[in-house]
Short mmCIF file of C-alpha atoms and ligand atoms in Angstrom, two decimals:
data_model
loop_
_atom_site.label_atom_id
_atom_site.label_comp_id
_atom_site.label_asym_id
_atom_site.label_seq_id
_atom_site.Cartn_x
_atom_site.Cartn_y
_atom_site.Cartn_z
CA MET A 287 -15.24 -10.03 17.18
CA GLY A 288 -12.10 -7.98 17.96
CA ASN A 289 -11.32 -4.62 16.42
CA ARG A 290 -12.98 -5.00 13.01
CA SER A 291 -12.87 -1.27 12.26
CA LEU A 292 -9.11 -1.45 11.60
CA SER A 293 -9.40 -4.49 9.32
CA PRO A 294 -12.77 -4.10 7.62
CA ASN A 295 -12.00 -6.76 5.00
CA PHE A 296 -10.48 -9.34 7.33
CA LEU A 297 -13.37 -11.84 7.07
CA GLU A 298 -13.73 -11.42 3.30
CA ASP A 299 -9.96 -11.80 2.77
CA VAL A 300 -9.77 -14.93 4.95
CA VAL A 301 -12.75 -16.56 3.20
CA ALA A 302 -11.36 -15.68 -0.24
CA GLY A 303 -7.86 -16.94 0.66
CA LEU A 304 -9.07 -20.23 2.13
CA SER A 305 -11.20 -20.82 -0.99
CA LEU A 306 -8.19 -20.81 -3.35
CA PRO A 307 -6.77 -24.10 -4.73
CA GLN A 308 -3.51 -23.27 -2.89
CA LYS A 309 -5.00 -21.84 0.28
CA ALA A 310 -3.38 -18.53 1.26
CA LEU A 311 -3.74 -15.69 3.77
CA PRO A 312 -2.43 -12.11 3.31
CA PRO A 313 0.66 -11.47 5.49
CA LYS A 314 -0.58 -8.02 6.50
CA TYR A 315 -2.87 -9.78 9.01
CA PHE A 316 0.12 -11.05 11.03
CA TYR A 317 0.34 -7.69 12.75
CA ASP A 318 -2.28 -7.51 15.49
CA ALA A 319 -0.92 -6.49 18.93
CA ALA A 320 0.37 -10.03 19.64
CA GLY A 321 1.86 -10.38 16.13
CA SER A 322 3.66 -7.02 16.33
CA ARG A 323 5.17 -8.08 19.67
CA LEU A 324 6.27 -11.42 18.19
CA PHE A 325 7.84 -9.61 15.25
CA GLU A 326 9.87 -7.47 17.67
CA ARG A 327 11.13 -10.71 19.28
CA ILE A 328 12.07 -12.07 15.82
CA CYS A 329 14.19 -8.95 15.27
CA ARG A 330 16.28 -9.86 18.35
CA LEU A 331 16.85 -13.52 17.38
CA PRO A 332 20.45 -14.55 16.67
CA GLU A 333 19.37 -16.24 13.41
CA TYR A 334 17.36 -13.27 12.09
CA TYR A 335 20.30 -11.22 10.79
CA LEU A 336 18.19 -8.72 8.80
CA THR A 337 17.44 -6.21 11.58
CA ARG A 338 20.96 -6.20 13.01
CA ALA A 339 22.53 -5.87 9.55
CA GLU A 340 20.28 -2.95 8.58
CA LEU A 341 20.75 -1.17 11.91
CA ALA A 342 24.53 -1.61 11.65
CA LEU A 343 24.76 -0.32 8.08
CA THR A 344 22.48 2.60 8.88
CA SER A 345 24.63 3.60 11.87
CA ALA A 346 27.85 3.13 9.91
CA HIS A 347 26.73 5.29 6.96
CA ILE A 348 24.31 7.68 8.65
CA GLY A 349 26.18 10.82 7.53
CA ALA A 350 26.04 9.86 3.84
CA ILE A 351 22.43 8.63 4.16
CA ALA A 352 21.33 11.91 5.75
CA ARG A 353 23.14 13.92 3.06
CA PHE A 354 21.38 11.86 0.36
CA ALA A 355 17.99 12.45 2.01
CA GLY A 356 18.65 16.11 2.82
CA ARG A 357 17.99 17.94 6.08
CA GLY A 358 14.60 19.39 6.89
CA CYS A 359 12.60 17.22 4.49
CA GLU A 360 9.32 15.42 5.21
CA LEU A 361 10.13 11.86 6.20
CA ILE A 362 7.38 9.37 5.31
CA GLU A 363 7.86 5.81 6.49
CA TYR A 364 5.83 2.77 5.39
CA GLY A 365 5.56 -0.24 7.72
CA SER A 366 7.21 1.79 10.48
CA GLY A 367 6.41 -0.70 13.30
CA ALA A 368 8.49 0.24 16.35
CA SER A 369 10.32 3.00 14.33
CA ARG A 370 13.70 1.80 15.67
CA LYS A 371 15.74 2.45 12.52
CA SER A 372 13.89 5.72 11.92
CA ARG A 373 15.34 7.19 15.13
CA LEU A 374 18.80 7.16 13.57
CA LEU A 375 17.50 8.99 10.50
CA ILE A 376 15.47 11.49 12.52
CA ARG A 377 18.49 12.39 14.65
CA ALA A 378 20.71 12.92 11.59
CA MET A 379 18.19 14.48 9.18
CA ARG A 380 16.09 16.60 11.52
CA PRO A 381 13.03 16.28 9.24
CA SER A 382 10.38 18.99 9.30
CA LEU A 383 7.72 16.28 9.72
CA TYR A 384 7.72 12.53 10.34
CA VAL A 385 4.78 10.53 8.90
CA PRO A 386 4.88 6.88 10.09
CA ILE A 387 2.34 4.67 8.28
CA ASP A 388 1.42 1.22 9.58
CA ILE A 389 -1.50 -1.20 9.55
CA SER A 390 -0.90 -1.92 13.25
CA ALA A 391 -2.52 0.88 15.25
CA GLN A 392 -0.96 -0.44 18.47
CA ALA A 393 2.59 -0.47 17.10
CA LEU A 394 2.07 3.01 15.65
CA ARG A 395 0.73 4.45 18.92
CA GLY A 396 3.60 2.99 20.97
CA ALA A 397 6.25 4.22 18.54
CA ALA A 398 4.74 7.74 18.22
CA GLY A 399 4.65 8.10 22.04
CA ARG A 400 8.31 7.09 22.40
CA LEU A 401 9.42 9.38 19.55
CA ARG A 402 7.52 12.38 21.01
CA ARG A 403 9.42 11.93 24.28
CA GLU A 404 12.78 11.48 22.54
CA PHE A 405 12.35 14.24 19.92
CA PRO A 406 10.09 16.94 21.45
CA TRP A 407 10.89 19.32 18.54
CA LEU A 408 9.62 16.86 15.90
CA GLY A 409 6.18 17.12 14.26
CA ILE A 410 4.74 13.59 14.01
CA ALA A 411 1.65 12.76 11.92
CA PRO A 412 0.98 9.00 12.19
CA ILE A 413 -1.35 7.33 9.69
CA THR A 414 -3.00 3.96 10.33
CA GLY A 415 -3.21 2.65 6.79
CA ASP A 416 -2.78 -0.28 4.42
CA PHE A 417 -0.04 0.27 1.83
CA SER A 418 -1.39 -2.46 -0.44
CA ARG A 419 -3.97 0.18 -1.44
CA PRO A 420 -3.40 3.84 -2.38
CA VAL A 421 -2.56 5.85 0.73
CA SER A 422 -3.25 9.57 0.65
CA ILE A 423 -0.81 11.74 2.59
CA PRO A 424 -2.03 15.29 3.17
CA TYR A 425 0.50 18.03 2.41
CA ALA A 426 1.77 19.92 5.44
CA GLY A 427 2.78 23.35 4.08
CA LYS A 428 1.38 25.73 1.46
CA SER A 429 2.45 24.68 -2.06
CA ALA A 430 5.23 27.30 -2.38
CA ALA A 431 6.83 26.28 0.92
CA ARG A 432 6.48 22.51 0.60
CA ALA A 433 9.42 20.52 1.92
CA ARG A 434 11.05 17.79 -0.18
CA ARG A 435 9.59 14.36 0.56
CA ILE A 436 11.58 11.25 1.36
CA VAL A 437 9.87 7.86 1.57
CA TYR A 438 11.64 5.39 3.85
CA PHE A 439 10.76 1.68 3.55
CA PRO A 440 13.18 -0.32 5.70
CA GLY A 441 13.24 -3.91 6.93
CA SER A 442 12.90 -5.57 3.50
CA THR A 443 9.14 -5.29 3.96
CA ILE A 444 9.12 -4.69 0.18
CA GLY A 445 10.10 -8.38 -0.05
CA ASN A 446 6.71 -9.33 1.38
CA LEU A 447 5.10 -7.98 -1.81
CA THR A 448 5.14 -9.89 -5.10
CA PRO A 449 7.25 -8.15 -7.77
CA ASP A 450 4.01 -6.86 -9.36
CA GLU A 451 2.77 -5.52 -6.03
CA ALA A 452 6.20 -4.00 -5.35
CA HIS A 453 6.01 -2.28 -8.76
CA ALA A 454 2.57 -0.84 -7.95
CA PHE A 455 3.79 0.28 -4.52
CA LEU A 456 6.87 2.02 -5.97
CA ARG A 457 4.66 3.74 -8.58
CA MET A 458 2.47 5.06 -5.77
CA THR A 459 5.44 6.37 -3.79
CA ARG A 460 6.96 7.87 -6.96
CA GLY A 461 3.77 9.94 -7.24
CA GLN A 462 3.99 10.91 -3.56
CA VAL A 463 7.59 12.15 -3.61
CA GLY A 464 7.28 14.02 -6.92
CA PRO A 465 10.20 14.95 -9.21
CA GLN A 466 12.45 16.32 -6.39
CA GLY A 467 11.89 13.48 -3.95
CA ALA A 468 13.73 10.29 -3.14
CA MET A 469 13.35 6.93 -1.47
CA LEU A 470 15.40 4.85 0.95
CA VAL A 471 14.51 1.16 0.67
CA GLY A 472 15.98 -1.65 2.80
CA VAL A 473 16.30 -4.85 0.77
CA ASP A 474 17.49 -8.28 1.86
CA LEU A 475 20.02 -9.71 -0.59
CA LYS A 476 20.11 -13.14 -2.25
CA LYS A 477 22.55 -15.36 -0.36
CA ASP A 478 23.38 -18.89 0.84
CA PRO A 479 19.94 -20.57 1.13
CA ASN A 480 21.06 -22.19 4.40
CA VAL A 481 21.45 -18.78 6.02
CA LEU A 482 17.98 -17.82 4.78
CA HIS A 483 16.46 -21.11 5.90
CA THR A 484 17.86 -20.71 9.42
CA ALA A 485 16.63 -17.11 9.68
CA TYR A 486 13.03 -18.25 9.11
CA ASN A 487 13.31 -21.48 11.16
CA ASP A 488 14.79 -20.19 14.41
CA SER A 489 15.62 -22.57 17.23
CA ARG A 490 13.41 -20.75 19.78
CA LYS A 491 10.43 -21.17 17.45
CA VAL A 492 9.45 -17.48 17.66
CA THR A 493 8.89 -17.38 13.87
CA ALA A 494 6.64 -20.43 14.26
CA ALA A 495 4.66 -18.60 16.96
CA PHE A 496 4.43 -15.51 14.71
CA ASN A 497 3.07 -17.65 11.86
CA LEU A 498 0.62 -19.59 14.07
CA ASN A 499 -0.65 -16.35 15.65
CA LEU A 500 -2.42 -15.70 12.34
CA LEU A 501 -4.73 -18.66 13.00
CA ALA A 502 -5.13 -17.61 16.64
CA ARG A 503 -6.11 -14.12 15.43
CA ILE A 504 -8.71 -15.59 13.06
CA ASN A 505 -10.13 -17.54 16.01
CA ARG A 506 -10.10 -14.45 18.30
CA GLU A 507 -11.51 -11.90 15.88
CA LEU A 508 -13.65 -13.97 13.53
CA GLY A 509 -14.70 -16.80 15.87
CA ALA A 510 -13.15 -19.64 13.81
CA ASP A 511 -12.15 -22.93 15.46
CA PHE A 512 -8.61 -23.61 14.21
CA SER A 513 -7.00 -26.12 16.60
CA LEU A 514 -3.47 -24.75 16.77
CA ARG A 515 -1.84 -28.02 17.83
CA HIS A 516 -2.88 -29.52 14.50
CA TRP A 517 -0.86 -26.99 12.51
CA ARG A 518 2.90 -26.64 12.02
CA HIS A 519 5.08 -23.76 10.81
CA TYR A 520 6.79 -24.62 7.48
CA ALA A 521 9.27 -22.21 5.82
CA PHE A 522 11.71 -22.88 2.99
CA TYR A 523 13.69 -21.03 0.33
CA ASN A 524 12.24 -21.32 -3.17
CA ALA A 525 15.39 -20.62 -5.22
CA ALA A 526 13.58 -20.59 -8.58
CA LEU A 527 11.42 -17.69 -7.40
CA GLY A 528 14.06 -16.12 -5.13
CA ARG A 529 11.85 -16.07 -2.07
CA ILE A 530 11.31 -17.57 1.35
CA GLU A 531 7.84 -19.07 1.51
CA MET A 532 6.08 -19.41 4.85
CA HIS A 533 3.23 -21.86 5.13
CA LEU A 534 1.13 -23.45 7.85
CA ALA A 535 0.86 -27.20 7.33
CA SER A 536 -2.14 -29.23 8.42
CA LEU A 537 -0.90 -32.20 10.46
CA GLU A 538 -4.01 -34.22 9.77
CA ARG A 539 -7.23 -34.27 7.80
CA GLN A 540 -9.46 -31.67 9.42
CA VAL A 541 -12.39 -29.29 8.97
CA VAL A 542 -12.36 -25.70 10.24
CA ASN A 543 -15.55 -23.71 10.86
CA LEU A 544 -15.73 -19.99 10.30
CA GLY A 545 -19.28 -18.62 10.69
CA ASN A 546 -21.32 -20.32 7.99
CA TYR A 547 -18.20 -21.46 6.13
CA ARG A 548 -16.46 -24.83 6.45
CA PHE A 549 -12.96 -25.40 5.12
CA SER A 550 -11.53 -28.90 4.65
CA PHE A 551 -7.82 -29.60 4.83
CA ALA A 552 -6.05 -32.77 3.73
CA ARG A 553 -3.19 -34.14 5.82
CA GLY A 554 -0.04 -32.21 4.74
CA GLU A 555 -1.99 -29.50 2.89
CA THR A 556 -0.66 -26.00 3.50
CA ILE A 557 -1.90 -22.43 3.83
CA HIS A 558 0.62 -20.08 2.20
CA THR A 559 1.00 -17.17 4.62
CA GLU A 560 3.98 -15.10 3.42
CA ASN A 561 6.61 -14.59 0.74
CA SER A 562 9.84 -12.84 1.51
CA TYR A 563 11.56 -12.01 -1.78
CA LYS A 564 15.34 -11.56 -1.87
CA TYR A 565 16.82 -9.32 -4.56
CA SER A 566 20.31 -8.92 -5.98
CA VAL A 567 21.34 -5.26 -6.32
CA GLU A 568 20.77 -5.38 -10.10
CA GLU A 569 17.35 -7.03 -9.77
CA PHE A 570 16.14 -4.42 -7.31
CA ARG A 571 17.50 -1.51 -9.35
CA ALA A 572 15.70 -2.87 -12.44
CA LEU A 573 12.43 -3.12 -10.46
CA ALA A 574 12.87 0.45 -9.17
CA ALA A 575 13.71 1.73 -12.68
CA ARG A 576 10.45 0.31 -14.08
CA ALA A 577 8.61 2.39 -11.48
CA GLY A 578 10.46 5.62 -12.34
CA PHE A 579 13.29 5.59 -9.79
CA LEU A 580 17.01 5.77 -10.42
CA GLY A 581 19.25 3.62 -8.17
CA LYS A 582 21.71 6.34 -7.05
CA ARG A 583 23.31 4.99 -3.87
CA LEU A 584 23.71 1.66 -2.13
CA TRP A 585 24.88 1.05 1.41
CA LEU A 586 25.73 -2.50 2.52
CA ASP A 587 26.49 -4.01 5.92
CA ARG A 588 30.02 -5.31 6.37
CA ASN A 589 28.98 -8.93 5.73
CA GLY A 590 27.17 -8.07 2.49
CA LEU A 591 23.87 -9.53 3.73
CA PHE A 592 21.56 -6.54 3.43
CA GLY A 593 21.38 -3.38 1.30
CA LEU A 594 19.86 0.09 1.74
CA HIS A 595 19.09 1.60 -1.67
CA GLY A 596 19.03 5.36 -2.18
CA LEU A 597 16.64 5.98 -5.10
CA SER A 598 15.94 9.32 -6.70
CA ALA A 599 13.02 10.21 -8.93
CA ALA A 600 14.28 9.48 -12.46
N1 LIG B 896 10.06 -1.20 9.63
C1 LIG B 896 10.21 -2.08 10.77
C2 LIG B 896 9.06 -3.10 10.85
C3 LIG B 896 9.03 -4.12 9.74
S1 LIG B 896 7.77 -5.33 10.04
C4 LIG B 896 11.54 -2.76 10.69
O1 LIG B 896 12.24 -2.55 9.72
O2 LIG B 896 11.88 -3.51 11.60
C5 LIG B 896 6.59 -4.88 8.84
C6 LIG B 896 5.75 -3.71 9.31
O3 LIG B 896 4.87 -3.38 8.24
C7 LIG B 896 4.89 -4.05 10.51
O4 LIG B 896 4.95 -3.00 11.43
C8 LIG B 896 3.48 -4.20 9.92
O5 LIG B 896 2.47 -3.84 10.83
C9 LIG B 896 3.55 -3.29 8.71
N2 LIG B 896 2.70 -3.73 7.58
C10 LIG B 896 2.64 -4.97 7.03
N3 LIG B 896 1.78 -4.97 5.99
C11 LIG B 896 1.28 -3.71 5.91
C12 LIG B 896 0.34 -3.07 5.03
N4 LIG B 896 -0.27 -3.74 4.05
N5 LIG B 896 0.09 -1.75 5.22
C13 LIG B 896 0.70 -1.05 6.23
N6 LIG B 896 1.57 -1.60 7.09
C14 LIG B 896 1.87 -2.91 6.92
C1 LIG B 897 8.53 -7.78 7.85
N1 LIG B 897 9.20 -8.72 6.99
C2 LIG B 897 10.24 -8.09 6.20
C3 LIG B 897 9.68 -9.95 7.66
C4 LIG B 897 10.44 -10.83 6.65
O1 LIG B 897 11.59 -11.17 6.95
O2 LIG B 897 9.91 -11.13 5.59
C5 LIG B 897 8.55 -10.73 8.29
C6 LIG B 897 9.00 -12.04 8.84
N2 LIG B 897 8.47 -13.20 8.54
C7 LIG B 897 9.11 -14.15 9.20
N3 LIG B 897 10.09 -13.61 9.89
C8 LIG B 897 10.03 -12.28 9.71
#
């Protein structure tokens, strides 16, 4: 049954999601070991501009970003994955502590090992956790000597939350950084829908493999019998809602067994697996303001595809 201890609600969430009128699965379950590896391959695809754009803008503006964050602070990162962008920040900011938080224990372990070798002076306190629920981060120092906290949330992972979920998440982090703290949030910008469509429908079909791995994971860990060749990756830009939607489409009428449950699918019916919201600068600043953050700085890549917002506690 796989490693259930890390995803105690996996079965319940799958059953609940497949019982909805529009069947859906939470995107956080993409990231088992295979899914985290596939995501790393997505980041290197020519069509998936997000990672390259964010890395480039972070390198180009690292001095100003580090000054905004402040040296010697506690750097807390949500959805840290391979911690590739974080290395740039760590080098420039020399934080007193780095707290990477991720649902993927494997990705977290690999990243922490690499960072320990690269930055032997750095204190690292990884947390395997789910940011869709409150995450408690223990304080490092005594209250008088506590370092300022910076929450880093790169990659436009915030786009995988609905605006309501993003609001709740920002409220939680606002509480964690306190009145002196700040946030750095990577946000993918609204743009030509063709560019977006291509980024989520790459020619090598790695995004398709990433999407289909969710069904393979349900088979592996929960013993379901999804037949993968009867499912197809389907991603499109929903302009009215400002988001890429990823679905898995059933190629024929079929029944899937999962323990004592049976789920029927009509031909062409879909399982909605992910949203990836795109925000204009003003839209994101308004969302952050509702959660108690002031949009202080914005760094863009040279093609204006992706933004890194510097938010301070309002
Ligand atoms: N920050 C990296 C990785 C982004 S991929 C980058 O910018 O490239 C999204 C990351 O968030 C993955 O590592 C995934 O495991 C993690 N993640 C997704 N949903 C999560 C959740 N609910 N709680 C914690 N981590 C989550
Ligand atoms: C992690 N997250 C920001 C990615 C995105 O672009 O929404 C996940 C992804 N889904 C398909 N490709 C990449």
